[in-house]
Amino acid sequence: MRLNSPKINLITKACLKASRSLIRDFGEIENLQVTTKGPGDFVTSADKRTEKILINELLKAHPDYGIVTEESGVINESNKKQRWIIDPIDGTFNFLNGVPQFAISVAYEENNEILCGVILNPVTNEMYCAEKGNGAYLNNSRIRVSKKKKVKDSLLVTGGPKQTSKIKKQIFSEYIEISNKSSNVRKFGSAALDMAFVACGRFDGYWQREINIWDIAAGVVIVKEAGGFIDYFEDDTEFPLKKNILATNSSIHDELKVLISKKVIE
Ligand code: IPD
Ligand code: CA
Ligand code: CA
């Protein structure tokens, strides 16, 4: 079994097409790493190329839908009701370094609710998808979050802070606190895959401050449909595209949230 509604089919088709181009680009990275110029500019163009394929495919099917993208900003801005949310490469630094932990992430949002999402790792060919009310899948298999009950037994994942963050101290202090209280914490460098891994039970929870909506949009519906819980803590309504997110297997949610909200050392 697998999801096959028109929206999921459209997103899946777009992601697979983009993935063929991206995997060719990834093959080039190794060669570029040895040049003095390095792969920086090339990655920017790989990002743009991938995004263009996604945008073309989605616009062909629904020319009037809005699109929120990382690289090209907002398309069809007046349509806020129906929109796609795209991150062409989530995990750019991994991509840049030849680390195969990056993904294409595309979500569909209607009336401010994310209804479907696809996350595809082009290297491993793992495709995670979900649609509201119809479950979450990894390729053809249904996925579920883990059954861990306690933070002390949990394997967690996080990301950030960005070098420009003004709350680095707070983020590092949370990281220390949660590392001390959990089984272990990973930083894998792709928020989309971090969430996908929560959805399929590889990780028990993921949290991150100051994340952009395109990093997490597809992951939100995938985690929810796999039985997990999503919490936008300390939400800042002034910046609706920026979020603080906690995504867990549900069972450890309350315990982990207390650790995040704890007052930290200045
Ligand atoms: C980044 C990744 C990373 C997260 C950063 C994001 P990008 O996205 O999701 O895991 O820690 O905050 O910006 O830049 O690779 O698309
Ligand atoms: Ca991203
Ligand atoms: Ca990106």
Coordinates of C-alpha atoms and ligand atoms in Angstrom, one line a residue:
M1 CA 0.0 0.0 0.0
R2 CA 1.0 3.6 -0.6
L3 CA -0.7 7.0 -0.7
N4 CA -1.9 7.8 -4.2
S5 CA -4.1 10.9 -4.0
P6 CA -3.7 13.4 -6.9
K7 CA -1.7 15.8 -4.6
I8 CA 0.6 13.2 -3.3
N9 CA 1.1 11.8 -6.9
L10 CA 2.0 15.3 -8.1
I11 CA 4.4 16.0 -5.3
T12 CA 6.0 12.6 -5.7
K13 CA 6.5 13.0 -9.4
A14 CA 8.0 16.5 -9.0
C15 CA 10.4 15.2 -6.3
L16 CA 11.5 12.2 -8.4
K17 CA 12.2 14.4 -11.4
A18 CA 14.1 16.9 -9.2
S19 CA 16.0 14.1 -7.6
R20 CA 17.4 12.8 -10.9
S21 CA 19.0 16.2 -11.5
L22 CA 20.2 16.6 -7.9
I23 CA 21.9 13.2 -7.8
R24 CA 23.8 14.1 -10.9
D25 CA 24.9 17.3 -9.1
F26 CA 25.9 15.4 -6.0
G27 CA 28.1 13.2 -8.2
E28 CA 30.0 16.4 -9.3
I29 CA 30.7 17.5 -5.7
E30 CA 33.6 15.1 -5.2
N31 CA 35.4 16.5 -8.2
L32 CA 34.7 20.1 -7.2
Q33 CA 36.0 19.6 -3.6
V34 CA 39.5 19.3 -4.9
T35 CA 39.4 22.6 -6.9
T36 CA 40.6 25.8 -5.3
K37 CA 37.3 27.5 -5.9
G38 CA 35.5 24.8 -4.0
P39 CA 31.9 23.7 -4.5
G40 CA 30.2 26.8 -3.0
D41 CA 28.8 28.4 -6.1
F42 CA 28.0 25.1 -7.7
V43 CA 25.8 24.2 -4.7
T44 CA 23.9 27.4 -5.0
S45 CA 23.2 26.6 -8.7
A46 CA 22.2 23.0 -7.8
D47 CA 19.8 24.4 -5.2
K48 CA 18.3 26.8 -7.9
R49 CA 18.1 24.0 -10.5
T50 CA 16.3 21.6 -8.2
E51 CA 13.9 24.3 -7.1
K52 CA 13.1 25.3 -10.7
I53 CA 12.2 21.7 -11.6
L54 CA 9.9 21.5 -8.6
I55 CA 8.3 24.9 -9.3
N56 CA 7.7 24.1 -12.9
E57 CA 6.0 20.8 -12.2
L58 CA 3.8 22.2 -9.5
L59 CA 2.8 25.3 -11.5
K60 CA 2.0 23.2 -14.5
A61 CA -0.6 21.4 -12.5
H62 CA -1.9 24.4 -10.5
P63 CA -0.8 27.7 -12.0
D64 CA -2.7 29.8 -9.4
Y65 CA -1.4 28.1 -6.2
G66 CA 1.0 30.1 -4.0
I67 CA 4.5 28.7 -3.5
V68 CA 6.8 29.5 -0.6
T69 CA 10.4 28.6 -1.5
E70 CA 13.7 29.0 0.1
E71 CA 15.6 30.2 -2.9
S72 CA 13.0 32.1 -5.0
G73 CA 10.9 33.6 -2.2
V74 CA 7.1 33.6 -2.6
I75 CA 5.3 33.0 -5.9
N76 CA 1.6 33.9 -6.5
E77 CA 1.7 35.7 -3.2
S78 CA -2.0 36.6 -3.2
N79 CA -3.0 33.0 -2.9
K80 CA -2.4 32.2 0.8
K81 CA -5.2 29.6 0.9
Q82 CA -3.5 27.0 -1.2
R83 CA 0.2 26.8 -1.3
W84 CA 3.2 24.6 -1.7
I85 CA 6.2 24.9 0.6
I86 CA 9.5 23.9 -0.9
D87 CA 13.0 23.3 0.3
P88 CA 15.0 22.0 -2.7
I89 CA 18.0 20.9 -0.7
D90 CA 17.6 20.5 3.0
G91 CA 21.0 19.7 4.4
T92 CA 23.1 22.0 2.2
F93 CA 26.2 21.6 4.2
N94 CA 26.0 17.9 4.1
F95 CA 25.5 18.1 0.3
L96 CA 28.5 20.4 0.0
N97 CA 30.7 18.0 1.9
G98 CA 29.6 14.9 0.1
V99 CA 27.7 13.6 3.1
P100 CA 24.6 11.7 1.8
Q101 CA 22.2 13.1 4.5
F102 CA 20.1 15.7 2.6
A103 CA 16.7 15.8 1.1
I104 CA 14.1 17.4 -1.1
S105 CA 11.1 18.5 0.9
V106 CA 7.8 19.6 -0.5
A107 CA 4.5 20.2 1.4
Y108 CA 1.0 21.3 0.5
E109 CA -0.8 23.7 2.8
E110 CA -4.5 24.7 2.7
N111 CA -6.1 27.3 4.9
N112 CA -2.9 27.4 7.1
E113 CA -2.9 23.6 7.6
I114 CA -0.3 21.3 6.1
L115 CA -2.2 18.5 4.4
C116 CA 0.5 16.5 2.6
G117 CA 4.2 16.3 2.5
V118 CA 7.0 14.4 0.8
I119 CA 10.6 14.2 1.9
L120 CA 13.0 12.4 -0.5
N121 CA 16.7 11.5 0.1
P122 CA 17.9 11.1 -3.5
V123 CA 21.0 9.1 -2.4
T124 CA 19.3 6.4 -0.3
N125 CA 16.1 6.6 -2.3
E126 CA 14.1 6.8 0.9
M127 CA 10.9 8.6 0.2
Y128 CA 8.7 9.6 3.2
C129 CA 5.2 10.8 2.5
A130 CA 2.0 11.5 4.4
E131 CA -1.4 12.9 3.9
K132 CA -3.8 14.1 6.6
G133 CA -6.0 11.2 7.7
N134 CA -4.2 8.6 5.6
G135 CA -1.1 7.7 7.5
A136 CA 2.6 8.1 6.8
Y137 CA 4.8 5.9 4.6
L138 CA 8.4 5.2 3.9
N139 CA 8.4 4.0 0.3
N140 CA 5.7 1.4 0.4
S141 CA 5.6 0.6 4.1
R142 CA 3.5 2.3 6.7
I143 CA 5.6 4.0 9.4
R144 CA 5.0 4.7 13.1
V145 CA 6.8 6.7 15.7
S146 CA 8.8 4.8 18.4
K147 CA 7.3 3.5 21.7
K148 CA 9.9 5.0 24.1
K149 CA 8.3 6.3 27.2
K150 CA 11.1 8.2 28.9
V151 CA 13.6 10.9 27.9
K152 CA 16.4 9.0 29.6
D153 CA 16.0 6.1 27.2
S154 CA 15.5 8.3 24.1
L155 CA 17.7 9.1 21.2
L156 CA 17.0 12.7 20.2
V157 CA 18.1 15.0 17.4
T158 CA 18.4 18.7 17.0
G159 CA 20.0 21.4 14.8
G160 CA 21.4 24.9 15.0
P161 CA 22.2 27.4 16.1
K162 CA 23.1 29.4 13.0
Q163 CA 26.3 31.4 13.3
T164 CA 24.1 34.6 13.2
S165 CA 21.8 33.5 16.0
K166 CA 21.3 35.9 18.9
I167 CA 20.3 33.2 21.3
K168 CA 23.3 30.8 20.8
K169 CA 23.9 30.6 24.6
Q170 CA 20.4 29.5 25.2
I171 CA 20.5 26.9 22.4
F172 CA 23.8 25.5 23.6
S173 CA 22.6 25.4 27.2
E174 CA 19.4 23.5 26.2
Y175 CA 21.6 21.1 24.2
I176 CA 23.7 20.4 27.4
E177 CA 20.6 20.0 29.6
I178 CA 18.9 17.6 27.2
S179 CA 22.1 15.7 26.4
N180 CA 22.6 15.1 30.1
K181 CA 19.0 13.9 30.6
S182 CA 18.5 11.7 27.5
S183 CA 20.3 8.6 26.1
N184 CA 22.0 10.7 23.4
V185 CA 21.5 13.7 21.1
R186 CA 22.5 13.8 17.4
K187 CA 23.0 16.7 15.0
F188 CA 22.5 15.3 11.5
G189 CA 22.2 18.6 9.5
S190 CA 18.9 18.1 7.8
A191 CA 15.8 19.1 9.7
A192 CA 13.5 17.4 7.1
L193 CA 15.3 14.1 7.6
D194 CA 15.5 14.6 11.3
M195 CA 11.7 14.7 11.3
A196 CA 11.3 11.8 8.9
F197 CA 13.5 9.8 11.3
V198 CA 11.2 10.6 14.2
A199 CA 8.3 9.5 12.1
C200 CA 9.8 6.1 11.4
G201 CA 11.0 5.6 15.0
R202 CA 14.7 5.9 14.4
F203 CA 14.7 9.0 16.6
D204 CA 12.3 9.5 19.5
G205 CA 12.2 13.3 19.3
Y206 CA 13.5 16.4 17.5
W207 CA 13.6 20.0 18.6
Q208 CA 15.0 23.1 17.1
R209 CA 14.7 26.9 17.6
E210 CA 14.7 29.5 14.8
I211 CA 13.8 27.1 12.0
N212 CA 12.2 28.1 8.8
I213 CA 8.8 26.8 7.7
W214 CA 10.3 25.2 4.5
D215 CA 12.7 23.1 6.6
I216 CA 9.9 21.5 8.6
A217 CA 6.6 21.7 6.6
A218 CA 6.6 18.3 5.0
G219 CA 7.9 16.8 8.3
V220 CA 5.0 18.2 10.3
V221 CA 2.4 16.1 8.5
I222 CA 4.6 13.1 8.2
V223 CA 5.3 13.0 12.0
K224 CA 1.6 13.6 12.9
E225 CA 0.4 10.9 10.6
A226 CA 3.0 8.5 12.1
G227 CA 1.4 9.1 15.5
G228 CA 3.8 11.8 16.7
F229 CA 3.1 15.2 18.3
I230 CA 4.1 18.6 17.0
D231 CA 4.5 21.6 19.2
Y232 CA 5.4 25.1 18.0
F233 CA 6.7 26.4 21.4
E234 CA 7.1 30.1 22.2
D235 CA 5.5 30.9 18.9
D236 CA 6.3 34.3 17.5
T237 CA 3.3 35.6 15.5
E238 CA 5.4 38.5 14.1
F239 CA 7.5 36.0 12.1
P240 CA 5.1 33.3 10.9
L241 CA 7.7 31.7 8.6
K242 CA 10.1 31.2 11.6
K243 CA 9.3 28.5 14.2
N244 CA 10.6 26.8 17.3
I245 CA 9.5 23.2 17.0
L246 CA 9.3 20.1 19.1
A247 CA 8.4 16.9 17.3
T248 CA 8.2 13.7 19.3
N249 CA 6.7 10.2 19.5
S250 CA 4.0 11.8 21.7
S251 CA 5.0 9.6 24.8
I252 CA 8.1 11.6 25.8
H253 CA 6.6 15.0 24.7
D254 CA 5.7 16.5 28.1
E255 CA 8.9 15.5 29.7
L256 CA 11.0 16.9 26.9
K257 CA 9.1 20.1 26.7
V258 CA 9.8 20.8 30.4
L259 CA 13.6 20.4 29.7
I260 CA 13.4 22.9 26.8
S261 CA 11.4 25.5 28.7
K262 CA 13.8 25.3 31.7
K263 CA 15.4 28.6 32.6
V264 CA 19.0 28.5 31.3
I265 CA 22.3 29.8 32.5
E266 CA 23.2 33.2 31.0
Ligands
IPD1 C1 19.2 23.7 7.3 C2 19.0 22.3 7.9 C3 19.7 22.1 9.2 C4 19.1 23.1 10.2 C5 19.2 24.5 9.6 C6 18.6 24.6 8.3 P1 19.4 24.1 4.7 O1 18.6 23.8 6.1 O2 17.7 21.9 7.9 O3 19.4 20.8 9.7 O4 19.8 23.0 11.4 O5 18.6 25.4 10.6 O6 18.7 26.0 7.8 O7 20.0 25.4 4.8 O8 20.4 23.0 4.6 O9 18.3 24.1 3.7
CA2 CA 16.4 23.7 4.9
CA3 CA 17.7 24.5 1.6

